[in-house]
Structures are given as C-alpha cells and as structure tokens.
Tab-separated table of C-alpha atoms in Angstrom:
chain	number	residue	atom	x	y	z
A	25	MET	CA	5.315	27.992	2.452
A	26	ASP	CA	6.159	29.120	6.008
A	27	TYR	CA	7.489	26.070	7.308
A	28	ALA	CA	9.590	24.749	4.602
A	29	VAL	CA	12.756	24.369	6.649
A	30	LEU	CA	11.164	22.497	9.242
A	31	THR	CA	9.637	20.211	6.749
A	32	GLY	CA	12.591	19.874	4.414
A	33	ILE	CA	14.503	18.688	7.726
A	34	VAL	CA	11.798	15.824	8.849
A	35	LEU	CA	11.891	15.085	5.397
A	36	VAL	CA	15.500	14.386	5.163
A	37	ALA	CA	15.869	12.948	8.521
A	38	GLY	CA	13.422	10.303	7.325
A	39	VAL	CA	15.487	9.397	4.471
A	40	VAL	CA	18.852	9.282	6.464
A	41	LEU	CA	17.082	6.568	8.521
A	42	ALA	CA	15.399	4.684	6.099
A	43	LEU	CA	18.372	4.201	4.273
A	44	VAL	CA	20.315	3.365	7.580
A	45	ALA	CA	17.649	1.059	8.330
A	46	GLN	CA	18.353	-0.766	5.082
A	47	TRP	CA	21.986	-0.747	5.570
A	48	ARG	CA	21.754	-1.851	9.219
A	49	ASP	CA	18.932	-3.915	8.510
A	50	TRP	CA	16.410	-2.979	11.062
A	51	ARG	CA	13.677	-4.822	11.885
A	52	PRO	CA	11.382	-2.980	14.182
A	53	PRO	CA	7.883	-4.258	15.657
A	54	LEU	CA	5.362	-2.903	13.402
A	55	VAL	CA	3.760	-0.790	15.703
A	56	VAL	CA	7.157	1.478	15.972
A	57	ALA	CA	6.903	1.799	12.343
A	58	ILE	CA	2.837	2.968	12.798
A	59	VAL	CA	4.067	5.022	15.854
A	60	VAL	CA	6.801	6.982	13.836
A	61	GLY	CA	4.424	7.161	10.747
A	62	VAL	CA	1.787	8.504	12.773
A	63	ALA	CA	4.177	11.205	14.536
A	64	VAL	CA	5.537	12.590	11.002
A	65	ARG	CA	2.310	12.633	9.317
A	66	LEU	CA	0.867	14.790	12.263
A	67	LEU	CA	3.541	17.271	12.499
A	68	ILE	CA	3.528	17.920	8.597
A	69	MET	CA	-0.004	18.103	8.581
A	70	TYR	CA	0.002	20.563	11.383
A	71	THR	CA	2.349	22.941	10.029
A	72	SER	CA	0.713	22.478	6.771
A	73	ALA	CA	-2.819	23.622	7.958
A	74	ILE	CA	-1.727	26.821	9.643
A	75	ASP	CA	0.901	27.751	6.705
A	76	SER	CA	0.002	30.663	4.564
A	77	TRP	CA	0.635	28.831	1.627
A	78	GLN	CA	-2.445	26.346	0.386
A	79	PRO	CA	-2.398	23.967	-2.605
A	80	VAL	CA	-4.435	25.814	-5.288
A	81	ASP	CA	-6.523	22.756	-6.097
A	82	PHE	CA	-6.761	22.141	-2.373
A	83	MET	CA	-8.674	25.092	-1.561
A	84	GLU	CA	-10.474	25.677	-5.381
A	85	SER	CA	-11.430	21.872	-6.132
A	86	PHE	CA	-11.416	19.567	-3.383
A	87	LYS	CA	-12.774	22.200	-0.698
A	88	PRO	CA	-15.797	23.173	-3.048
A	89	ALA	CA	-16.495	19.567	-3.749
A	90	GLY	CA	-17.148	19.001	0.088
A	91	GLU	CA	-19.008	22.294	0.576
A	92	ALA	CA	-21.440	20.507	-2.398
A	93	VAL	CA	-21.967	17.791	-0.802
A	94	LEU	CA	-22.771	20.187	2.657
A	95	ARG	CA	-25.574	21.870	0.337
A	96	GLY	CA	-26.808	18.423	-0.774
A	97	GLN	CA	-25.318	19.308	-4.375
A	98	ASP	CA	-23.429	17.129	-7.092
A	99	PRO	CA	-19.972	18.239	-6.196
A	100	VAL	CA	-19.097	17.052	-10.037
A	101	LEU	CA	-21.417	20.118	-11.146
A	102	ALA	CA	-21.610	22.225	-8.643
A	103	SER	CA	-17.913	22.808	-7.984
A	104	GLU	CA	-17.684	23.851	-11.923
A	105	GLY	CA	-15.996	20.573	-13.348
A	106	GLY	CA	-13.558	20.986	-10.333
A	107	TRP	CA	-14.007	17.578	-9.173
A	108	HIS	CA	-13.592	15.302	-12.052
A	109	PHE	CA	-14.040	11.733	-9.975
A	110	LEU	CA	-17.108	10.001	-8.345
A	111	PRO	CA	-18.056	11.731	-5.495
A	112	THR	CA	-17.217	9.184	-2.916
A	113	ILE	CA	-14.182	11.348	-1.115
A	114	PRO	CA	-16.373	14.551	-1.465
A	115	TYR	CA	-19.017	12.609	0.745
A	116	VAL	CA	-16.091	12.426	3.351
A	117	TYR	CA	-15.061	15.880	2.868
A	118	GLY	CA	-18.453	17.041	3.585
A	119	ILE	CA	-18.860	14.585	6.661
A	120	LEU	CA	-15.977	16.169	8.132
A	121	LEU	CA	-16.959	19.614	7.399
A	122	TRP	CA	-20.652	18.936	9.168
A	123	LEU	CA	-18.766	18.370	12.091
A	124	GLY	CA	-17.234	21.844	12.219
A	125	ILE	CA	-13.315	20.580	11.478
A	126	PRO	CA	-11.774	23.267	9.301
A	127	TRP	CA	-10.877	22.640	5.887
A	128	GLU	CA	-7.441	23.137	6.062
A	129	TYR	CA	-7.301	20.316	8.532
A	130	ALA	CA	-10.386	17.972	7.186
A	131	GLY	CA	-9.123	18.127	3.771
A	132	ARG	CA	-5.592	16.675	4.890
A	133	LEU	CA	-7.231	14.332	7.439
A	134	VAL	CA	-8.562	12.347	5.216
A	135	THR	CA	-5.419	11.159	2.991
A	136	VAL	CA	-3.343	11.325	5.963
A	137	VAL	CA	-5.269	8.409	7.545
A	138	ALA	CA	-5.383	6.527	4.830
A	139	ASP	CA	-1.448	6.826	4.628
A	140	ILE	CA	-1.127	5.722	7.956
A	141	ALA	CA	-3.219	2.789	7.153
A	142	LEU	CA	-0.856	2.088	4.144
A	143	ILE	CA	2.053	1.544	6.541
A	144	PRO	CA	0.774	-2.120	7.719
A	145	LEU	CA	-0.468	-2.888	4.372
A	146	VAL	CA	2.878	-2.364	2.565
A	147	ALA	CA	4.022	-4.815	5.387
A	148	LYS	CA	1.469	-7.479	4.475
A	149	LEU	CA	2.444	-6.940	0.679
A	150	ALA	CA	6.149	-7.350	1.397
A	151	GLY	CA	5.554	-10.403	3.615
A	152	GLY	CA	8.734	-12.447	5.034
A	153	PRO	CA	10.856	-11.407	7.582
A	154	LYS	CA	11.853	-7.773	5.993
A	155	ALA	CA	8.172	-7.156	6.531
A	156	SER	CA	8.237	-4.240	9.449
A	157	LEU	CA	11.790	-3.039	7.555
A	158	ARG	CA	9.604	-2.013	4.418
A	159	ALA	CA	6.736	-0.717	6.938
A	160	LEU	CA	9.063	1.437	8.373
A	161	GLN	CA	10.682	2.741	5.342
A	162	TYR	CA	7.258	3.401	4.157
A	163	ALA	CA	6.270	5.453	7.063
A	164	LEU	CA	9.375	7.401	6.417
A	165	ASN	CA	8.717	7.998	2.722
A	166	PRO	CA	9.634	12.054	1.626
A	167	LEU	CA	6.927	11.493	-1.135
A	168	ALA	CA	4.196	10.264	0.536
A	169	LEU	CA	4.533	12.730	3.552
A	170	MET	CA	4.486	15.438	0.803
A	171	ILE	CA	1.567	14.243	-1.186
A	172	ALA	CA	-0.589	13.521	2.185
A	173	ALA	CA	0.149	15.990	4.965
A	174	ILE	CA	1.130	19.339	2.813
A	175	HIS	CA	-0.712	18.721	-0.533
A	176	GLY	CA	-3.923	16.860	0.597
A	177	GLN	CA	-3.990	14.939	-2.705
A	178	VAL	CA	-6.111	11.393	-2.748
A	179	GLU	CA	-3.932	9.356	-4.150
A	180	PRO	CA	-3.390	7.531	-0.582
A	181	VAL	CA	-7.195	6.920	-0.678
A	182	ALA	CA	-6.871	4.805	-3.822
A	183	LEU	CA	-3.937	3.254	-2.601
A	184	VAL	CA	-5.123	2.106	0.492
A	185	PHE	CA	-8.180	0.280	-0.961
A	186	GLY	CA	-5.751	-0.822	-4.119
A	187	VAL	CA	-2.790	-2.264	-2.093
A	188	ALA	CA	-5.288	-4.184	0.636
A	189	ALA	CA	-7.001	-5.428	-2.525
A	190	PHE	CA	-3.454	-6.992	-3.388
A	191	VAL	CA	-3.371	-8.122	0.313
A	192	VAL	CA	-6.875	-9.828	0.145
A	193	ALA	CA	-6.123	-11.402	-3.639
A	194	ARG	CA	-3.038	-13.218	-2.644
A	195	GLY	CA	-4.375	-14.857	0.720
A	196	PRO	CA	-2.571	-16.766	2.693
A	197	GLY	CA	0.289	-19.334	2.078
A	198	ALA	CA	3.124	-18.991	-0.926
A	199	LEU	CA	3.876	-15.378	-1.303
A	200	GLU	CA	4.570	-16.006	-5.356
A	201	ARG	CA	1.726	-17.277	-7.334
A	202	PRO	CA	1.671	-17.860	-11.002
A	203	GLY	CA	0.144	-15.399	-13.399
A	204	ILE	CA	-2.695	-16.464	-15.829
A	205	ALA	CA	-0.989	-16.962	-18.801
A	206	THR	CA	1.699	-19.446	-16.981
A	207	ASP	CA	-1.569	-21.197	-15.452
A	208	VAL	CA	-3.544	-21.310	-18.777
A	209	VAL	CA	-0.376	-22.260	-21.149
A	210	ALA	CA	0.785	-25.087	-17.923
A	211	ARG	CA	-2.787	-26.591	-18.316
A	212	VAL	CA	-3.236	-26.598	-22.070
A	213	ARG	CA	0.371	-28.433	-22.145
A	214	ALA	CA	-1.589	-31.058	-19.630
A	215	GLY	CA	-4.147	-31.003	-22.222
A	216	VAL	CA	-2.143	-31.711	-24.866
A	217	ALA	CA	-0.472	-34.512	-22.814
A	218	ALA	CA	-3.324	-36.073	-21.761
A	219	TYR	CA	-5.474	-36.328	-25.297
A	220	GLY	CA	-2.967	-35.462	-28.042
A	221	VAL	CA	-3.078	-32.522	-30.063
A	222	ARG	CA	-6.131	-32.915	-32.102
A	223	SER	CA	-8.282	-33.346	-29.152
A	224	SER	CA	-6.368	-30.248	-27.363
A	225	ILE	CA	-8.656	-27.972	-28.699
A	226	PRO	CA	-12.091	-29.106	-27.779
A	227	ARG	CA	-10.791	-30.405	-24.609
A	228	VAL	CA	-9.799	-26.475	-23.872
A	229	LEU	CA	-12.916	-24.709	-25.237
A	230	GLY	CA	-15.671	-27.286	-25.617
A	231	ARG	CA	-17.867	-28.685	-22.618
A	232	GLY	CA	-15.790	-30.814	-20.318
A	233	GLY	CA	-12.740	-28.579	-21.398
A	234	MET	CA	-10.550	-26.439	-19.472
A	235	LEU	CA	-12.633	-23.273	-19.486
A	236	HIS	CA	-15.432	-25.004	-18.293
A	237	ARG	CA	-13.800	-27.410	-16.032
A	238	ALA	CA	-12.698	-24.030	-14.645
A	239	LEU	CA	-16.160	-22.690	-14.191
A	240	LEU	CA	-17.637	-25.155	-12.124
A	241	PRO	CA	-17.317	-25.377	-8.396
A	242	ALA	CA	-14.239	-26.688	-6.835
A	243	PRO	CA	-13.443	-27.828	-3.279
A	244	GLY	CA	-12.672	-24.720	-1.432
A	245	ASP	CA	-14.207	-22.597	-4.155
A	246	ARG	CA	-16.371	-20.626	-1.673
A	247	ALA	CA	-13.501	-19.219	0.244
A	248	ASP	CA	-12.163	-18.539	-3.183
A	249	LEU	CA	-15.103	-16.525	-4.641
A	250	LYS	CA	-15.413	-14.567	-1.415
A	251	ARG	CA	-11.654	-13.977	-1.192
A	252	GLY	CA	-12.214	-12.807	-4.705
A	253	ALA	CA	-15.174	-10.597	-4.335
A	254	LEU	CA	-13.695	-8.613	-1.558
A	255	ALA	CA	-10.510	-8.171	-3.345
A	256	GLY	CA	-12.911	-6.504	-5.973
A	257	VAL	CA	-15.102	-4.458	-3.499
A	258	LEU	CA	-11.493	-3.065	-2.493
A	259	MET	CA	-10.322	-2.391	-6.200
A	260	GLY	CA	-14.071	-0.759	-6.747
A	261	LEU	CA	-13.649	1.662	-3.802
A	262	ALA	CA	-10.132	2.592	-5.307
A	263	LEU	CA	-11.283	3.516	-8.327
A	264	CYS	CA	-14.160	5.706	-6.608
A	265	ALA	CA	-11.458	7.796	-5.568
A	266	LYS	CA	-9.882	8.207	-8.461
A	267	SER	CA	-9.830	6.487	-12.017
A	268	TRP	CA	-5.774	5.080	-12.144
A	269	PRO	CA	-6.115	2.475	-10.306
A	270	ILE	CA	-7.832	0.544	-13.615
A	271	TRP	CA	-3.585	-0.092	-13.984
A	272	LEU	CA	-3.399	-2.458	-11.103
A	273	ILE	CA	-6.354	-4.374	-11.871
A	274	PRO	CA	-4.380	-6.867	-13.664
A	275	GLY	CA	-2.144	-7.723	-10.753
A	276	MET	CA	-4.790	-8.097	-8.768
A	277	LEU	CA	-6.780	-10.516	-10.834
A	278	LEU	CA	-3.330	-12.670	-11.109
A	279	LEU	CA	-2.949	-12.692	-7.555
A	280	LEU	CA	-6.621	-14.838	-7.347
A	281	PRO	CA	-6.313	-18.753	-7.354
A	282	ASN	CA	-8.603	-19.452	-10.246
A	283	LEU	CA	-10.981	-18.239	-13.076
A	284	ARG	CA	-14.418	-18.041	-11.031
A	285	SER	CA	-12.579	-16.065	-8.294
A	286	ARG	CA	-11.178	-13.500	-11.177
A	287	VAL	CA	-14.537	-13.454	-12.361
A	288	ALA	CA	-16.500	-12.637	-9.193
A	289	ALA	CA	-13.866	-9.965	-8.923
A	290	MET	CA	-14.123	-8.199	-12.303
A	291	PHE	CA	-18.107	-8.368	-11.235
A	292	THR	CA	-17.693	-6.609	-7.640
A	293	THR	CA	-14.879	-4.214	-9.341
A	294	GLY	CA	-17.264	-2.872	-11.680
A	295	ILE	CA	-20.543	-2.898	-9.280
A	296	VAL	CA	-18.921	-0.343	-6.464
A	297	PRO	CA	-18.479	2.495	-9.087
A	298	LEU	CA	-21.665	1.609	-10.748
A	299	PHE	CA	-23.355	2.076	-7.240
A	300	PHE	CA	-21.980	5.398	-6.225
A	301	LEU	CA	-22.826	6.628	-9.866
A	302	VAL	CA	-26.517	5.439	-9.760
A	303	THR	CA	-27.299	6.791	-6.172
A	304	LEU	CA	-26.066	10.071	-7.001
A	305	PRO	CA	-29.945	11.208	-7.084
A	306	VAL	CA	-30.114	9.769	-3.545
A	307	PHE	CA	-26.975	10.775	-1.867
A	308	ALA	CA	-25.797	13.992	-3.920
A	309	GLY	CA	-29.138	15.555	-5.334
A	310	THR	CA	-28.220	15.339	-8.757
A	311	SER	CA	-31.314	14.598	-10.951
A	312	LEU	CA	-31.734	12.082	-13.143
A	313	ASN	CA	-31.299	13.887	-16.808
A	314	GLN	CA	-27.696	15.206	-15.023
A	315	ILE	CA	-26.186	11.968	-14.583
A	316	PRO	CA	-25.259	11.968	-18.212
A	317	ALA	CA	-23.314	15.193	-17.781
A	318	VAL	CA	-21.822	13.967	-14.651
A	319	ILE	CA	-20.197	10.985	-16.788
A	320	ASN	CA	-18.835	13.385	-19.108
A	321	THR	CA	-17.446	15.612	-16.757
A	322	ILE	CA	-15.435	12.609	-15.229
A	323	ARG	CA	-14.398	11.257	-18.617
A	324	ASP	CA	-13.048	14.777	-19.584
A	325	ILE	CA	-9.463	14.904	-19.601
A	326	ARG	CA	-7.649	18.186	-20.843
A	327	PRO	CA	-4.593	17.849	-22.953
A	328	ILE	CA	-2.632	19.995	-20.516
A	329	VAL	CA	0.962	18.956	-21.235
A	330	GLY	CA	4.225	20.622	-19.862
A	331	GLU	CA	4.734	19.458	-16.481
A	332	TRP	CA	6.794	16.496	-16.568
A	333	GLY	CA	9.371	14.425	-18.593
A	334	TRP	CA	9.689	14.850	-22.582
A	335	THR	CA	6.636	17.197	-23.126
A	336	PRO	CA	8.288	20.406	-21.252
A	337	TRP	CA	10.661	20.096	-23.743
A	338	TYR	CA	8.381	21.043	-26.098
A	339	THR	CA	6.620	23.358	-24.610
A	340	GLY	CA	9.291	25.606	-23.194
A	341	GLY	CA	8.767	24.362	-19.752
A	342	ASP	CA	4.712	25.719	-19.235
A	343	TRP	CA	1.526	24.349	-19.021
A	344	ALA	CA	0.094	23.871	-22.994
A	345	LEU	CA	-3.017	22.703	-24.316
A	346	ARG	CA	-1.210	20.287	-27.001
A	347	PRO	CA	-3.946	17.496	-27.898
A	348	ASP	CA	-1.148	16.354	-30.280
A	349	LEU	CA	1.083	15.812	-27.493
A	350	ALA	CA	-1.210	14.267	-25.142
A	351	SER	CA	-2.748	11.676	-27.898
A	352	PHE	CA	1.023	10.635	-28.858
A	353	GLY	CA	1.557	10.105	-25.371
A	354	THR	CA	-1.407	8.383	-24.604
A	355	ASN	CA	-0.768	6.090	-27.368
A	356	LEU	CA	2.550	5.357	-25.969
A	357	ILE	CA	1.274	4.396	-22.790
A	358	TYR	CA	-0.994	2.007	-23.817
A	359	LEU	CA	1.883	0.529	-25.986
A	360	CYS	CA	4.413	0.227	-23.320
A	361	VAL	CA	1.870	-0.912	-20.751
A	362	VAL	CA	1.133	-3.890	-22.819
A	363	ALA	CA	4.710	-4.542	-23.556
A	364	ALA	CA	5.326	-4.517	-19.863
A	365	VAL	CA	2.622	-7.103	-19.277
A	366	LEU	CA	3.792	-9.484	-21.756
A	367	TYR	CA	7.548	-9.004	-20.488
A	368	TRP	CA	6.551	-9.379	-16.964
A	369	ARG	CA	3.791	-12.083	-17.633
A	370	ARG	CA	5.533	-14.883	-15.468
A	371	ALA	CA	6.740	-12.679	-12.616
A	372	ASP	CA	5.183	-11.793	-9.375
A	373	PRO	CA	2.284	-9.975	-9.622
A	374	ILE	CA	3.368	-7.097	-7.528
A	375	ASP	CA	6.368	-6.903	-9.828
A	376	MET	CA	4.168	-6.601	-13.051
A	377	THR	CA	2.175	-4.020	-11.449
A	378	THR	CA	5.537	-1.817	-10.866
A	379	ALA	CA	6.397	-2.316	-14.112
A	380	ILE	CA	3.250	-1.088	-14.884
A	381	LEU	CA	3.699	1.958	-12.906
A	382	LEU	CA	6.963	2.737	-13.505
A	383	VAL	CA	6.596	2.743	-17.455
A	384	PHE	CA	4.005	5.008	-17.090
A	385	MET	CA	5.784	7.379	-15.783
A	386	VAL	CA	8.641	7.190	-17.967
A	387	VAL	CA	6.494	7.679	-21.144
A	388	THR	CA	3.448	9.747	-19.740
A	389	PRO	CA	2.939	13.255	-21.482
A	390	ARG	CA	1.461	14.779	-18.472
A	391	LEU	CA	1.992	14.436	-14.529
A	392	GLY	CA	1.319	15.656	-11.400
A	393	ALA	CA	3.844	14.976	-8.573
A	394	GLN	CA	1.059	12.801	-7.123
A	395	TYR	CA	1.323	10.465	-9.966
A	396	LEU	CA	4.714	9.128	-8.611
A	397	MET	CA	2.951	8.023	-5.580
A	398	TRP	CA	1.159	5.042	-7.465
A	399	PHE	CA	4.221	2.907	-7.644
A	400	MET	CA	5.302	3.783	-4.054
A	401	PRO	CA	3.968	1.303	-2.195
A	402	PHE	CA	4.637	-1.647	-4.459
A	403	LEU	CA	8.580	-0.601	-4.815
A	404	VAL	CA	8.962	0.024	-1.150
A	405	ALA	CA	7.525	-3.545	-0.466
A	406	ARG	CA	9.622	-5.098	-3.099
A	407	PRO	CA	12.291	-3.096	-3.861
A	408	THR	CA	14.907	-3.336	-6.735
A	409	ARG	CA	18.808	-2.536	-7.078
A	410	PHE	CA	17.542	1.058	-8.322
A	411	ALA	CA	14.532	1.547	-6.019
A	412	TRP	CA	15.917	3.963	-3.721
A	413	PRO	CA	17.684	6.206	-6.199
A	414	ALA	CA	14.407	6.620	-7.911
A	415	ILE	CA	12.712	7.227	-4.463
A	416	VAL	CA	15.245	9.660	-3.457
A	417	GLY	CA	15.439	11.459	-6.793
A	418	VAL	CA	11.405	11.783	-7.249
A	419	SER	CA	11.300	13.118	-3.791
A	420	ILE	CA	13.770	15.877	-4.372
A	421	TRP	CA	12.403	16.975	-7.578
A	422	SER	CA	8.844	17.251	-5.540
A	423	GLY	CA	10.448	18.723	-2.651
A	424	TYR	CA	11.532	21.294	-4.996
A	425	GLY	CA	8.264	22.485	-6.052
A	426	TYR	CA	6.397	22.007	-2.797
A	427	LEU	CA	9.321	23.501	-0.528
A	428	TYR	CA	11.362	25.802	-2.716
A	429	MET	CA	9.135	26.957	-5.459
A	430	THR	CA	6.310	28.114	-3.203
A	431	GLN	CA	8.701	30.896	-1.451
A	432	PHE	CA	8.094	33.137	-4.946
A	433	ASP	CA	5.571	34.896	-6.190
A	434	VAL	CA	3.457	33.731	-8.769
A	435	ASN	CA	5.407	35.486	-11.886
A	436	SER	CA	8.391	33.981	-10.289
A	437	TRP	CA	6.906	30.620	-9.643
A	438	TRP	CA	6.218	30.014	-13.440
A	439	TYR	CA	9.725	31.109	-14.258
A	440	LEU	CA	10.950	28.547	-11.744
A	441	HIS	CA	8.605	26.094	-13.004
A	442	GLN	CA	10.289	26.129	-16.550
A	443	ASP	CA	13.779	24.709	-15.472
A	444	TRP	CA	11.776	22.363	-12.753
A	445	SER	CA	9.592	20.533	-15.175
A	446	ARG	CA	12.509	20.026	-17.783
A	447	ALA	CA	14.965	18.896	-15.051
A	448	SER	CA	12.105	16.150	-14.530
A	449	ILE	CA	13.692	14.496	-17.761
A	450	VAL	CA	16.667	13.016	-15.840
A	451	LEU	CA	14.360	11.071	-13.388
A	452	LEU	CA	13.196	9.039	-16.584
A	453	PRO	CA	15.826	6.747	-17.042
A	454	ILE	CA	16.778	5.974	-13.346
A	455	LEU	CA	12.722	5.121	-12.703
A	456	ALA	CA	13.418	3.035	-16.083
A	457	LEU	CA	16.587	1.422	-14.180
A	458	ALA	CA	14.033	0.673	-11.290
A	459	MET	CA	11.975	-1.720	-12.993
A	460	PRO	CA	12.313	-5.065	-11.491
A	461	TRP	CA	14.436	-6.293	-14.632
A	462	GLY	CA	15.669	-9.599	-12.719
A	463	ARG	CA	12.576	-10.605	-11.660
A	464	ARG	CA	10.739	-11.688	-14.651
A	465	VAL	CA	9.680	-15.183	-13.569
A	466	ALA	CA	7.792	-15.731	-10.046
A	467	ALA	CA	8.108	-18.943	-8.316
A	468	THR	CA	6.271	-22.123	-10.199
A	469	ALA	CA	3.018	-22.758	-8.371
A	470	PRO	CA	2.464	-26.588	-6.712
A	471	GLY	CA	1.643	-29.364	-9.312
A	472	LEU	CA	2.549	-27.052	-12.346
A	473	ALA	CA	5.400	-28.148	-14.267
A	474	PRO	CA	7.917	-25.337	-15.449
A	475	LEU	CA	7.433	-23.843	-18.924
A	476	VAL	CA	11.038	-24.192	-19.541
A	477	GLY	CA	13.399	-26.978	-19.358
A	478	PRO	CA	15.847	-27.157	-16.414
A	479	SER	CA	18.717	-26.098	-18.327
A	480	LYS	CA	16.805	-22.638	-19.421
A	481	GLN	CA	14.889	-22.421	-16.330
A	482	ALA	CA	14.989	-18.485	-15.443
A	483	LYS	CA	16.702	-17.569	-12.156
A	484	VAL	CA	14.228	-16.401	-9.429
A	485	SER	CA	15.558	-13.526	-7.783
A	486	SER	CA	14.472	-12.085	-4.226
A	487	PRO	CA	13.841	-8.311	-3.231
A	488	ALA	CA	17.103	-6.469	-2.699
C-alpha cells in the first residue's frame, strides 16, 4: 500500500479527536460531523483508488460482478461464484461502470456514500442530547474508514439499511420500548388477574383472547402498520446486500409497537429479497432453470477458518478448509445467540442487538475484518464501558492487516498472517467486556406493570 503512512495519520488523528470529544463532551452540530465524515472518506477513497495495491476480492469478485451486469449476465454465475449474494449491489456497480467511472472509484463510491449516510443515522439511533457527539465519533471511526474507503466491502450498504430499519421501527416518542417477552408476559399477567388462572389460557389463545385481539385493528393501527412495513422493506434491502443482517431482525421487531406491525415487518422483510430473486430473468438475464443454481451458490459457504479468534490456533494461523471447526463454530454461534437473546430479552432492543453481534464475534470460527463493522454503529450509538477499548482494539488489528501487511510480497504476507490471525484472540475478552452487561432491563413502557417487585427492580442504566 503506497499511502499507508498518510492513511495511518488520518486514522490515528480521528481516534484521538473522537476520544477528546468524549472527554470534553463536545456536541457539534450534525452538519459538522457529516462534513468531517465526508472529508476523511473522500481523502482515503482517493488515495486508495490511485494506489498500486488493490484488495484481491475488490478486483476479482466485486468488479466481475459489476461487469457481468453490464453484459446482461447473472453476476452470481458469470463471476464463477465470486459473488455469493443477491445481485442488488452489482446492479449499482453496473450503472456506475456504464457511466464511465473507473472501477477503483466506482466500487468504493457505493460503500463510501452508504457510510456517509450512516453518520446521521447513528445520531438518530443514539437520540438524546449526545446524538451529535455519537455522529462525530462514527464519522471518525477508523474501522469504518478502512472498510468503506480502502477495501470497498459492502458492509456499510447492509448497515445503512439495517440501521435505518431500526430508526423507522422505533419511531417517534420514547427511546426505550419493551421487548416482545415483556409485552406478552405483562398482558398474560393482566389476563390472569382479570379472569383467573383457569380461564387465562383460552383468553390468551382462543377467540377474543390476547393473540386474537392483538391481530385486530386498533386506534392508530394504520400508522403502526405503515411503520412496520417500511422498517421491513429497509431490512429486506439490507438482506439484499448481505445475508448477515438476519441477526438484526429480532431487534427491529422488538422496537415495533404491536404484533400486527411486527407481522407486517416480517412480510415485507421477506418480500424484498424475493423480488430481487424472481426478477433475475428480467434484470440479470438469468434463465428460469438457472435460478436453483443461483440459490445454491448464494447458500454455499466454504468452511474456511483460520483468520480470527480461536480457530487460527488449530490451523497454525493459516486459512484452512476445516468442516469440523466450521460446523462446531456455527453451532456455537446459534447457541450463544439464543443465550444472548434470553439474557437481554428485556433490554433496549439496540443493546440486545449489540450483544448478539458481539457474541457472534467472540465465538465465530471464521471472520474477515469487515465483519467487525457489524456492531460498530450500535456500539457507537449506545457505548458501554469497554466500547472504546473494543473499537480501538479491532481497528489496530485491522489496520495492521490493511496498512502494514500490504507492504510486503505474497510470501511475506502469509508469514505475517500467521501471527496476525493468532493475535486476534487477545480481542475476544475485550469484545466480551464491551457487551451491555449493565443494561439488561429497559425502561418499562407506559401502562405495563413491572415484571418484578419494587425491591427487586433492576436499575436501568444509560449509555456511557
């Protein structure tokens, strides 16, 4: 990488400024945060585009996908499996290439624009008097700058739609809303109190019961349904960019006000990816008999491990095809995510989502640096005590890979990779500590009694 020193100076200066802003409690106007974010992203995008080093997947996977769209071919099949997602982003790549924009700029323009849009969305996600501070801190986030402006990875595109879905789902009003479990249990308790224990079950499940009443229209229901449907469309677009935003769906649903709006959100979340799949013959030139092959390619995840966390210690720090480790790690992810949902089921849905994404990073058997972007907007918006050690830690680890290791030839890169990948295990306890351990219970919604007695009511803590 030719401009590693300049890039490193910009990244370090950004971290220092973000920490000083935290210490001095700066709250600049939102427009200042956006201008700063635009300036640093355009600078790094420019130096990265004219650099002699370009990321391998950026050139050999993303670019062929855009070129396939230009030729009227399916980007999944035409790029020999290099693109493993729906063709939504390759459509944008194709348009930019058709306009004559050089690929080194066009590929990064998609992710940089998305990452800039995340700056005000992080402010909306944070809410409250420190919203503009959180926007500035995200604008200077070193990992976001590297992923969007250097690598051109599409995580910012998935995140801009995912975070927007959260903002829409939360809607106006209180920042804290009860989870589904809190809502259901509280209403069941109300049913028990009103009808007695014997009649509580039919009142929940039967005609006229809680579930039946929840599906019936209510005052203001039209607005809630629209909100749920729009949040679902945004989440569906996030899934069109990448498959991992499925982990964001529980938090989005918890932010919606009632069961009907959640059903609407689930419906539109699924219909958007389905639309891009069934329209492949129209927009991508895919024949109907090729669609099963496209689905199989999208579903196919090779069990490559050895990049991050605990698996490099089994592979010597190199990439390896280890189905045993990949299978064990995948099952461990499911188990730990379920445990996180249960543990934070009464927390603010944003905190629960942060916990889900962080626990994924701790136990996953495979990871690229771009994965570490998943939790970044949520953790910046609602920081915990160890948020900044986690942010700085993953940025240093990623920066070593992007800025230092790219100074060497292929053989030296692989030699450095052995220690670099194994060193990532140091970050796992830091990420675990960064989970919102002190915020297990959100504020109780108006009209719902607390689930524990006053003497045992958990203290609700605010973001650091």
